[in-house]
Coordinates of C-alpha atoms and ligand atoms in Angstrom, one line a residue:
X1 CA 46.8 33.5 -60.9
X2 CA 44.8 34.1 -64.1
X3 CA 46.5 33.7 -67.5
X4 CA 45.3 35.1 -70.8
X5 CA 46.2 34.9 -74.4
X6 CA 49.7 36.2 -75.4
X7 CA 51.0 35.9 -71.8
X8 CA 54.6 34.7 -71.7
X9 CA 55.4 32.1 -69.0
X10 CA 58.3 29.9 -68.1
X11 CA 57.4 26.2 -68.0
X12 CA 59.2 23.0 -67.2
X13 CA 57.9 20.3 -69.6
X14 CA 57.2 17.1 -67.6
X15 CA 55.0 15.0 -69.8
X16 CA 53.9 14.4 -73.4
X17 CA 50.3 14.7 -74.6
X18 CA 48.5 12.4 -77.1
X19 CA 49.4 14.7 -80.0
X20 CA 53.0 14.9 -79.1
X21 CA 52.7 18.3 -77.4
X22 CA 54.7 19.1 -74.2
X23 CA 52.8 19.3 -70.9
X24 CA 53.9 21.4 -68.0
X25 CA 52.4 23.3 -65.0
X26 CA 52.7 26.9 -64.0
X27 CA 51.5 27.5 -60.5
X28 CA 49.2 24.5 -60.7
X29 CA 47.8 25.5 -64.1
X30 CA 48.3 22.9 -66.8
X31 CA 49.6 24.0 -70.2
X32 CA 49.8 22.0 -73.4
X33 CA 52.8 23.4 -75.2
X34 CA 53.1 22.8 -78.9
X35 CA 56.6 21.9 -80.1
X36 CA 58.0 21.5 -76.6
X37 CA 59.9 18.3 -75.8
X38 CA 59.7 16.5 -72.5
X39 CA 62.5 17.8 -70.3
X40 CA 62.7 21.2 -71.9
X41 CA 62.6 24.4 -69.9
X42 CA 60.8 26.9 -72.2
X43 CA 59.4 30.3 -72.5
X44 CA 55.9 29.7 -73.8
X45 CA 53.4 32.0 -75.3
X46 CA 49.8 31.3 -74.3
X47 CA 47.5 30.8 -77.3
X48 CA 44.2 29.8 -75.6
X49 CA 43.0 29.5 -72.1
X50 CA 40.3 27.4 -70.4
X51 CA 39.3 27.2 -66.8
X52 CA 41.6 24.4 -65.7
X53 CA 44.2 24.3 -68.5
X54 CA 45.5 26.2 -71.5
X55 CA 47.4 25.9 -74.7
X56 CA 50.7 27.5 -75.6
X57 CA 53.5 27.4 -78.1
X58 CA 57.3 27.5 -77.6
X59 CA 58.6 31.1 -78.0
X60 CA 62.1 30.2 -76.8
X61 CA 63.8 27.0 -75.5
X62 CA 65.6 28.2 -72.4
X63 CA 67.2 24.9 -71.4
X64 CA 66.9 22.2 -74.0
X65 CA 65.8 18.7 -72.9
X66 CA 68.4 15.9 -73.2
X67 CA 65.9 14.3 -75.6
X68 CA 65.8 17.3 -77.9
X69 CA 67.4 16.9 -81.3
X70 CA 67.9 19.2 -84.3
X71 CA 64.8 18.6 -86.6
X72 CA 65.9 17.3 -90.0
X73 CA 63.3 19.3 -91.9
X74 CA 63.2 23.1 -91.7
X75 CA 59.5 23.1 -92.3
X76 CA 58.7 20.8 -89.4
X77 CA 56.9 23.4 -87.3
X78 CA 54.7 24.6 -90.1
X79 CA 53.9 21.2 -91.6
X80 CA 52.5 19.3 -88.6
X81 CA 53.1 16.0 -90.4
X82 CA 55.9 15.1 -88.0
X83 CA 54.7 16.2 -84.6
X84 CA 57.7 14.9 -82.6
X85 CA 60.6 15.4 -85.0
X86 CA 62.5 17.4 -82.3
X87 CA 62.5 14.4 -80.0
X88 CA 65.3 11.8 -80.2
X89 CA 64.1 8.6 -81.8
X90 CA 64.8 6.5 -78.7
X91 CA 62.5 8.8 -76.7
X92 CA 59.9 8.7 -79.4
X93 CA 59.7 4.9 -79.0
X94 CA 59.5 5.1 -75.2
X95 CA 56.7 7.7 -75.6
X96 CA 54.7 5.3 -77.9
X97 CA 55.2 2.3 -75.6
X98 CA 54.0 4.4 -72.6
X99 CA 51.0 5.7 -74.5
X100 CA 49.8 2.2 -75.2
X101 CA 50.6 1.0 -71.7
X102 CA 48.7 3.9 -70.2
X103 CA 45.6 3.3 -72.3
X104 CA 45.6 -0.4 -71.4
X105 CA 45.6 0.6 -67.7
X106 CA 43.3 3.6 -67.9
X107 CA 40.8 2.5 -70.6
X108 CA 41.3 -1.2 -70.6
X109 CA 41.1 -1.4 -66.8
X110 CA 44.0 -3.8 -66.6
X111 CA 46.3 -3.9 -63.6
X112 CA 49.7 -2.2 -64.0
X113 CA 51.7 -5.3 -63.1
X114 CA 49.6 -7.4 -65.6
X115 CA 50.3 -4.9 -68.4
X116 CA 54.0 -4.9 -67.7
X117 CA 54.0 -8.7 -67.7
X118 CA 52.2 -9.0 -71.1
X119 CA 53.8 -6.1 -72.9
X120 CA 56.9 -6.9 -75.0
X121 CA 59.4 -4.2 -76.1
X122 CA 58.4 -2.0 -79.0
X123 CA 59.8 -2.8 -82.4
X124 CA 61.5 0.4 -83.7
X125 CA 62.7 1.2 -87.2
X126 CA 66.3 0.7 -88.3
X127 CA 66.2 3.9 -90.3
X128 CA 63.5 6.3 -89.1
X129 CA 63.7 8.5 -92.2
X130 CA 62.7 8.2 -95.9
X131 CA 60.4 5.3 -95.1
X132 CA 57.2 6.3 -96.9
X133 CA 56.5 4.6 -100.3
X134 CA 53.7 7.0 -101.2
X135 CA 53.4 10.8 -101.4
X136 CA 50.7 13.1 -102.7
X137 CA 51.9 16.6 -103.4
X138 CA 49.4 19.5 -104.1
X139 CA 50.4 21.8 -107.0
X140 CA 49.8 25.6 -107.0
X141 CA 51.4 29.0 -107.4
X142 CA 53.2 31.2 -104.9
X143 CA 52.6 34.9 -104.4
X144 CA 54.6 35.8 -107.6
X145 CA 52.7 33.3 -109.7
X146 CA 55.6 30.8 -109.8
X147 CA 54.6 27.1 -110.0
X148 CA 55.2 25.3 -106.8
X149 CA 54.6 21.9 -105.2
X150 CA 55.1 20.7 -101.7
X151 CA 52.7 20.2 -98.8
X152 CA 49.9 22.0 -97.0
X153 CA 50.9 24.0 -94.0
X154 CA 49.2 22.4 -90.9
X155 CA 45.4 22.7 -90.9
X156 CA 45.3 25.0 -94.0
X157 CA 45.4 24.6 -97.7
X158 CA 48.4 27.0 -98.2
X159 CA 51.1 25.2 -100.1
X160 CA 54.6 25.5 -98.8
X161 CA 57.1 24.7 -101.5
X162 CA 59.2 21.8 -100.4
X163 CA 59.9 18.8 -102.7
X164 CA 62.3 17.2 -100.2
X165 CA 60.2 15.7 -97.4
X166 CA 62.4 13.8 -95.0
X167 CA 60.0 10.9 -94.8
X168 CA 59.8 10.4 -98.6
X169 CA 62.3 8.8 -101.0
X170 CA 64.9 11.0 -102.7
X171 CA 63.6 10.4 -106.3
X172 CA 60.3 12.2 -105.4
X173 CA 62.2 15.5 -105.7
X174 CA 63.5 14.8 -109.2
X175 CA 60.1 13.6 -110.4
X176 CA 58.4 16.7 -109.0
X177 CA 60.9 19.0 -110.6
X178 CA 60.4 17.3 -113.9
X179 CA 56.6 17.7 -113.7
X180 CA 57.0 21.4 -112.8
X181 CA 59.4 21.9 -115.7
X182 CA 57.0 20.2 -118.1
X183 CA 54.1 22.5 -116.8
X184 CA 56.3 25.6 -117.2
X185 CA 57.5 24.8 -120.7
X186 CA 54.1 23.8 -122.0
X187 CA 52.1 26.5 -120.1
X188 CA 50.1 24.0 -118.2
X189 CA 48.4 25.8 -115.3
X190 CA 48.2 24.7 -111.7
X191 CA 44.7 24.2 -110.2
X192 CA 43.4 27.0 -108.0
X193 CA 41.2 25.7 -105.2
X194 CA 39.5 29.1 -104.7
X195 CA 38.4 29.7 -108.3
X196 CA 38.2 26.0 -109.4
X197 CA 40.3 27.0 -112.5
X198 CA 43.6 25.6 -113.7
X199 CA 44.5 22.0 -114.5
X200 CA 47.1 20.1 -112.4
X201 CA 45.9 19.5 -108.8
X202 CA 48.1 16.8 -107.3
X203 CA 51.1 14.6 -108.1
X204 CA 51.0 11.1 -106.6
X205 CA 54.2 9.1 -106.5
X206 CA 54.4 5.5 -105.3
X207 CA 57.5 3.4 -105.1
X208 CA 57.7 -0.4 -104.6
X209 CA 60.5 -0.7 -102.0
X210 CA 61.1 -4.4 -102.9
X211 CA 60.6 -4.2 -106.6
X212 CA 62.0 -0.7 -107.3
X213 CA 59.0 0.0 -109.5
X214 CA 57.8 3.6 -109.5
X215 CA 54.4 5.1 -110.4
X216 CA 53.6 8.7 -111.2
X217 CA 50.0 9.9 -111.4
X218 CA 48.9 13.4 -112.1
X219 CA 45.4 14.4 -110.8
X220 CA 43.9 16.9 -113.1
X221 CA 40.8 19.2 -113.2
X222 CA 40.0 18.3 -116.9
X223 CA 39.7 15.5 -119.3
X224 CA 43.1 15.4 -120.8
X225 CA 46.6 16.7 -120.2
X226 CA 48.1 18.8 -123.1
X227 CA 51.5 17.8 -124.6
X228 CA 51.4 14.4 -123.0
X229 CA 54.4 13.2 -125.0
X230 CA 56.5 16.0 -123.4
X231 CA 55.6 14.9 -119.9
X232 CA 56.5 11.3 -120.8
X233 CA 59.8 12.4 -122.2
X234 CA 60.7 14.4 -119.1
X235 CA 59.7 11.6 -116.7
X236 CA 61.2 8.7 -118.6
X237 CA 64.6 10.4 -119.0
X238 CA 65.1 11.1 -115.3
X239 CA 68.2 9.5 -113.7
X240 CA 66.7 7.7 -110.7
X241 CA 70.1 7.3 -109.2
X242 CA 70.1 3.6 -108.9
X243 CA 69.8 0.7 -111.4
X244 CA 67.2 -1.0 -109.2
X245 CA 64.7 1.9 -109.5
X246 CA 62.5 2.0 -112.6
X247 CA 59.6 4.1 -113.7
X248 CA 56.9 1.7 -114.9
X249 CA 53.7 3.7 -114.9
X250 CA 52.5 7.2 -115.7
X251 CA 48.8 7.8 -115.3
X252 CA 46.3 10.6 -115.1
X253 CA 43.4 10.8 -112.7
X254 CA 40.5 13.0 -113.5
X255 CA 39.0 15.0 -110.7
X256 CA 36.9 17.9 -111.8
X257 CA 34.9 18.3 -108.6
X258 CA 35.6 21.0 -106.1
X259 CA 36.4 18.8 -103.2
X260 CA 39.1 17.9 -100.7
X261 CA 39.2 14.3 -102.0
X262 CA 42.5 14.1 -103.9
X263 CA 42.0 11.3 -106.4
X264 CA 39.3 11.2 -109.0
X265 CA 37.5 8.0 -109.8
X266 CA 38.5 7.9 -113.5
X267 CA 42.1 7.0 -114.3
X268 CA 43.8 6.5 -117.6
X269 CA 47.3 5.2 -118.3
X270 CA 49.5 7.6 -120.2
X271 CA 52.6 5.4 -120.4
X272 CA 53.6 1.9 -119.3
X273 CA 51.4 -0.2 -117.0
X274 CA 48.5 1.0 -114.9
X275 CA 50.0 -0.4 -111.7
X276 CA 53.2 -1.2 -109.9
X277 CA 54.0 -4.5 -108.2
X278 CA 55.6 -4.8 -104.8
X279 CA 56.1 -7.7 -102.4
X280 CA 56.1 -8.0 -98.7
X281 CA 58.3 -10.7 -97.2
X282 CA 57.2 -13.2 -94.7
X283 CA 59.7 -13.0 -91.8
X284 CA 60.4 -15.4 -89.1
X285 CA 60.3 -13.9 -85.6
X286 CA 63.3 -15.0 -83.5
X287 CA 63.8 -14.2 -79.9
X288 CA 67.2 -12.9 -79.0
X289 CA 69.5 -14.2 -76.3
X290 CA 70.4 -10.7 -75.2
X291 CA 68.3 -7.6 -75.7
X292 CA 70.0 -4.7 -77.5
X293 CA 69.2 -1.3 -78.8
X294 CA 67.7 -3.1 -81.9
X295 CA 65.1 -4.8 -79.6
X296 CA 64.6 -8.2 -78.2
X297 CA 63.7 -10.0 -81.4
X298 CA 65.1 -10.5 -84.9
X299 CA 63.2 -10.9 -88.1
X300 CA 64.7 -13.5 -90.4
X301 CA 63.8 -13.8 -94.1
X302 CA 62.1 -17.1 -94.9
X303 CA 62.4 -16.8 -98.6
X304 CA 58.7 -16.5 -98.9
X305 CA 56.8 -13.4 -99.9
X306 CA 53.5 -12.1 -101.1
X307 CA 53.3 -9.9 -104.2
X308 CA 50.8 -7.1 -104.5
X309 CA 49.6 -5.2 -107.5
X310 CA 49.0 -1.6 -106.7
X311 CA 47.1 0.8 -108.8
X312 CA 46.9 4.6 -108.1
X313 CA 43.6 4.0 -106.1
X314 CA 44.7 0.9 -104.2
X315 CA 45.2 1.0 -100.5
X316 CA 48.7 -0.2 -99.6
X317 CA 50.6 0.2 -96.3
X318 CA 53.0 3.2 -96.6
X319 CA 55.9 1.9 -94.6
X320 CA 56.7 -1.5 -96.2
X321 CA 59.8 -2.3 -94.1
X322 CA 57.8 -2.1 -90.9
X323 CA 54.7 -3.6 -92.4
X324 CA 56.4 -6.9 -93.1
X325 CA 57.5 -7.0 -89.4
X326 CA 54.0 -6.1 -88.3
X327 CA 52.3 -8.8 -90.3
X328 CA 55.0 -11.4 -89.5
X329 CA 54.3 -10.7 -85.8
X330 CA 50.6 -11.0 -86.3
X331 CA 51.2 -14.3 -88.1
X332 CA 53.5 -15.6 -85.4
X333 CA 50.9 -14.7 -82.7
X334 CA 48.2 -16.6 -84.8
X335 CA 50.3 -19.8 -84.1
X336 CA 49.1 -21.6 -87.3
X337 CA 50.0 -25.2 -88.1
X338 CA 48.2 -25.6 -91.4
X339 CA 45.0 -27.0 -90.0
X340 CA 43.3 -23.8 -89.0
X341 CA 40.3 -21.9 -90.4
X342 CA 41.0 -18.2 -90.0
X343 CA 38.8 -15.1 -90.3
X344 CA 40.6 -11.9 -91.2
X345 CA 38.3 -9.0 -90.5
X346 CA 38.9 -5.5 -92.0
X347 CA 41.2 -7.2 -94.5
X348 CA 41.7 -4.3 -97.0
X349 CA 43.4 -5.6 -100.1
X350 CA 44.0 -8.9 -98.3
X351 CA 47.5 -8.2 -97.1
X352 CA 47.3 -10.0 -93.8
X353 CA 44.9 -12.6 -95.2
X354 CA 47.4 -13.7 -97.8
X355 CA 50.1 -14.0 -95.2
X356 CA 47.8 -16.2 -93.1
X357 CA 46.8 -18.3 -96.1
X358 CA 50.4 -19.5 -96.4
X359 CA 50.1 -21.2 -93.0
X360 CA 46.4 -21.9 -92.6
X361 CA 44.0 -24.4 -94.0
X362 CA 41.5 -21.8 -95.1
X363 CA 41.2 -18.0 -94.7
X364 CA 38.2 -15.8 -95.1
X365 CA 38.6 -12.0 -95.4
X366 CA 35.9 -9.3 -94.8
X367 CA 36.2 -5.7 -96.0
X368 CA 33.8 -2.9 -96.6
X369 CA 35.3 -1.4 -99.8
X370 CA 34.4 -3.4 -102.9
X371 CA 37.4 -2.3 -104.9
X372 CA 39.7 -3.5 -102.1
X373 CA 38.1 -6.9 -102.2
X374 CA 38.6 -7.0 -106.0
X375 CA 42.3 -6.2 -105.4
X376 CA 42.4 -8.9 -102.7
X377 CA 41.1 -11.5 -105.1
X378 CA 43.5 -10.4 -107.8
X379 CA 46.4 -10.5 -105.3
X380 CA 45.4 -14.1 -104.2
X381 CA 45.4 -15.1 -107.9
X382 CA 48.8 -13.7 -108.8
X383 CA 50.3 -15.4 -105.8
X384 CA 48.6 -18.7 -106.7
X385 CA 46.8 -18.7 -103.3
X386 CA 43.6 -20.7 -103.5
X387 CA 42.7 -21.1 -99.9
X388 CA 41.6 -17.5 -99.3
X389 CA 38.0 -16.3 -99.9
X390 CA 36.8 -12.7 -99.6
X391 CA 33.5 -11.0 -98.7
X392 CA 32.4 -7.4 -99.2
X393 CA 30.6 -5.9 -96.3
X394 CA 30.8 -4.6 -92.8
X395 CA 32.5 -7.0 -90.4
X396 CA 29.6 -6.4 -87.9
X397 CA 27.1 -7.5 -90.6
X398 CA 28.9 -10.2 -92.6
X399 CA 30.2 -12.1 -89.6
X400 CA 26.9 -12.3 -87.6
X401 CA 25.0 -13.2 -90.7
X402 CA 27.4 -16.0 -91.7
X403 CA 27.5 -17.2 -88.1
X404 CA 23.8 -17.2 -87.5
X405 CA 22.7 -18.6 -90.9
X406 CA 25.6 -20.8 -91.9
X407 CA 27.2 -21.6 -88.5
X408 CA 30.7 -20.6 -89.7
X409 CA 33.6 -21.6 -87.5
X410 CA 37.0 -20.1 -86.7
X411 CA 40.1 -21.4 -85.0
X412 CA 41.7 -18.0 -85.1
X413 CA 40.2 -14.5 -85.8
X414 CA 42.4 -11.7 -86.8
X415 CA 41.1 -8.1 -86.8
X416 CA 42.8 -4.9 -88.1
X417 CA 40.1 -2.2 -87.7
X418 CA 40.4 1.5 -88.5
X419 CA 41.0 4.0 -85.7
X420 CA 37.5 3.7 -84.3
X421 CA 38.1 0.1 -83.5
X422 CA 35.6 -2.9 -83.7
X423 CA 31.9 -2.5 -83.7
X424 CA 30.3 -4.1 -80.6
X425 CA 28.2 -6.4 -82.7
X426 CA 31.4 -7.7 -84.3
X427 CA 33.0 -8.3 -80.9
X428 CA 29.9 -10.1 -79.7
X429 CA 29.9 -12.4 -82.6
X430 CA 33.6 -13.1 -82.3
X431 CA 33.0 -14.1 -78.6
X432 CA 30.1 -16.3 -79.6
X433 CA 32.2 -18.1 -82.2
X434 CA 34.7 -19.1 -79.5
X435 CA 37.9 -19.2 -81.6
X436 CA 41.0 -20.5 -79.8
X437 CA 42.9 -17.3 -80.4
X438 CA 42.2 -13.7 -81.4
X439 CA 44.9 -11.5 -82.9
X440 CA 44.1 -7.8 -82.7
X441 CA 46.2 -5.4 -84.8
X442 CA 45.5 -1.8 -83.9
X443 CA 46.4 1.7 -85.0
X444 CA 44.7 3.3 -82.1
X445 CA 45.5 2.1 -78.6
X446 CA 42.5 3.9 -77.0
X447 CA 39.9 1.9 -79.0
X448 CA 42.2 -1.2 -78.7
X449 CA 42.0 -1.0 -74.9
X450 CA 38.2 -0.5 -75.0
X451 CA 37.8 -3.6 -77.2
X452 CA 40.2 -5.7 -75.2
X453 CA 38.2 -5.1 -72.1
X454 CA 35.1 -6.4 -73.8
X455 CA 36.9 -9.5 -75.1
X456 CA 38.5 -10.1 -71.6
X457 CA 35.1 -9.9 -70.0
X458 CA 33.8 -12.3 -72.6
X459 CA 36.1 -15.1 -71.7
X460 CA 39.5 -14.2 -73.4
X461 CA 42.8 -13.6 -71.8
X462 CA 45.3 -11.1 -73.1
X463 CA 48.6 -13.1 -73.5
X464 CA 51.0 -10.8 -75.4
X465 CA 51.1 -7.2 -76.5
X466 CA 53.7 -5.7 -78.7
X467 CA 53.9 -2.2 -80.2
X468 CA 55.6 -1.5 -83.5
X469 CA 56.6 1.9 -85.0
X470 CA 55.3 2.3 -88.5
X471 CA 55.4 6.1 -88.4
X472 CA 58.5 7.5 -86.8
X473 CA 58.5 11.3 -86.2
X474 CA 54.7 11.2 -85.8
X475 CA 52.7 10.2 -82.7
X476 CA 51.1 7.1 -84.2
X477 CA 51.8 3.6 -83.0
X478 CA 50.7 0.2 -84.1
X479 CA 50.0 -2.6 -81.6
X480 CA 49.6 -6.3 -82.0
X481 CA 47.8 -8.3 -79.3
X482 CA 47.3 -12.0 -78.8
X483 CA 44.3 -13.2 -76.8
X484 CA 43.4 -16.8 -76.0
X485 CA 40.3 -18.5 -74.9
X486 CA 40.2 -19.1 -71.1
X487 CA 40.0 -22.8 -70.3
Ligands
LIG501 N1 44.5 -5.2 -93.0 C1 44.5 -4.3 -94.1 C2 43.7 -3.0 -93.9 C3 43.6 -2.4 -92.6 S1 42.9 -0.8 -92.5 C4 45.9 -3.9 -94.5 O1 46.8 -3.9 -93.6 O2 46.2 -3.7 -95.6 C5 41.3 -1.1 -92.0 C6 40.4 -1.5 -93.1 O3 39.1 -1.7 -92.6 C7 40.2 -0.6 -94.3 O4 40.5 -1.2 -95.5 C8 38.7 -0.1 -94.3 O5 38.2 0.1 -95.5 C9 38.1 -1.3 -93.6 N2 36.8 -1.1 -92.9 C10 36.4 0.0 -92.2 N3 35.3 -0.2 -91.6 C11 34.9 -1.5 -91.8 C12 33.8 -2.3 -91.4 N4 32.9 -1.8 -90.6 N5 33.8 -3.6 -91.8 C13 34.8 -4.1 -92.6 N6 35.9 -3.4 -93.0 C14 35.9 -2.1 -92.6

């Protein structure tokens, strides 16, 4: 049977694809069905066909899956930010665990039984909503010329007015409304991407979850914002709904280029400080006697934490509650006693490095972005950490150079690379350095599996693997993995 675009077919959804789409078969022909949930029986409209498979979208849910839930956000299908919002949270977690498991088997080449032996249960979120500490909203006009702000509809630059994202914090809405009011009253125009005219391009809001400190940064297509005092007045008089929350920084970022890059390089502070501070607690990982819905481990506060200074341009993890668990897990896998020399590759602003420094003799961080290394050094300083040193450069260049020229040594190497994983030269050098343990933190299980295979073939054994959900409602999953040197 041949199918073509716009055909309507009934499909039983039996699997989930990498991007969260439903997968089903009609007479042996595989369909990837957008917005379908595993277990659904749907009427699907075909959008594109290839020889052996095709794409479709849900026209009607005929029999809903037991895993289907009412999406919280009414823009969920248009936005594309939350690919699996219609799936129950428990099923989302199972999907993520399976995705990593399958990649370890398929790409990593590990035996199924071995993978099941080393994989520990995924760490879910206690509250899978309102977890993001950062949001960047584009500003524009609707068809009637009314000022709006919200988000881009999936794969377009059309702005859909919505100030109430279910992943963001509630005060974002009040802040956005205050900015729009200021613009309206003072006739400040929104930027128009097509013509390159108009002033306000984006509104960036960041909240320190531990500190309660809030930063607002307006990105503008110009040198200066008119009636600045009026904006300051609007923002500083907002009732933030809680005594713990306080606005501490209003700034302006200048971006006059016609580009998709949101932030401009020049930033000036309009009011308050140029940064917010936040801290990430170091938690102790405790095994539980009995496994429950909350998982098989508990995270206990140790009273210790690392403070970070975050400017509008700084990189900072967007889900701080899960980040502290992720880094505490990585720290526990590193098994430090205070005697170790540790290398932290792809260290960003030194988040993991400073965690490690609390328990190691000496930590060295390597990161490609010079500004991030500046932040890392500053963060070490404000925390009084003196046993962490940082280098700017590519991990695959800095590490081999230091190893070949200076004969550097590591007891433990931690890596947290971007999605494309580690460079081969970097892996080769790690193997040559023969550390006792390697801790691999990954945001892409396909490249993780590829790299683990190389490390396994080079004399290391995968000991423990644990997934952690940093981005509920989306298909992303973080994984921490411990390898140790084979005797
Ligand atoms: N561990 C940090 C950052 C992880 S994100 C944290 O959690 O905060 C990955 C980091 O790797 C980014 O900061 C990115 O700038 C950096 N990076 C990308 N390619 C790199 C390379 N080849 N060598 C070193 N760092 C790199």
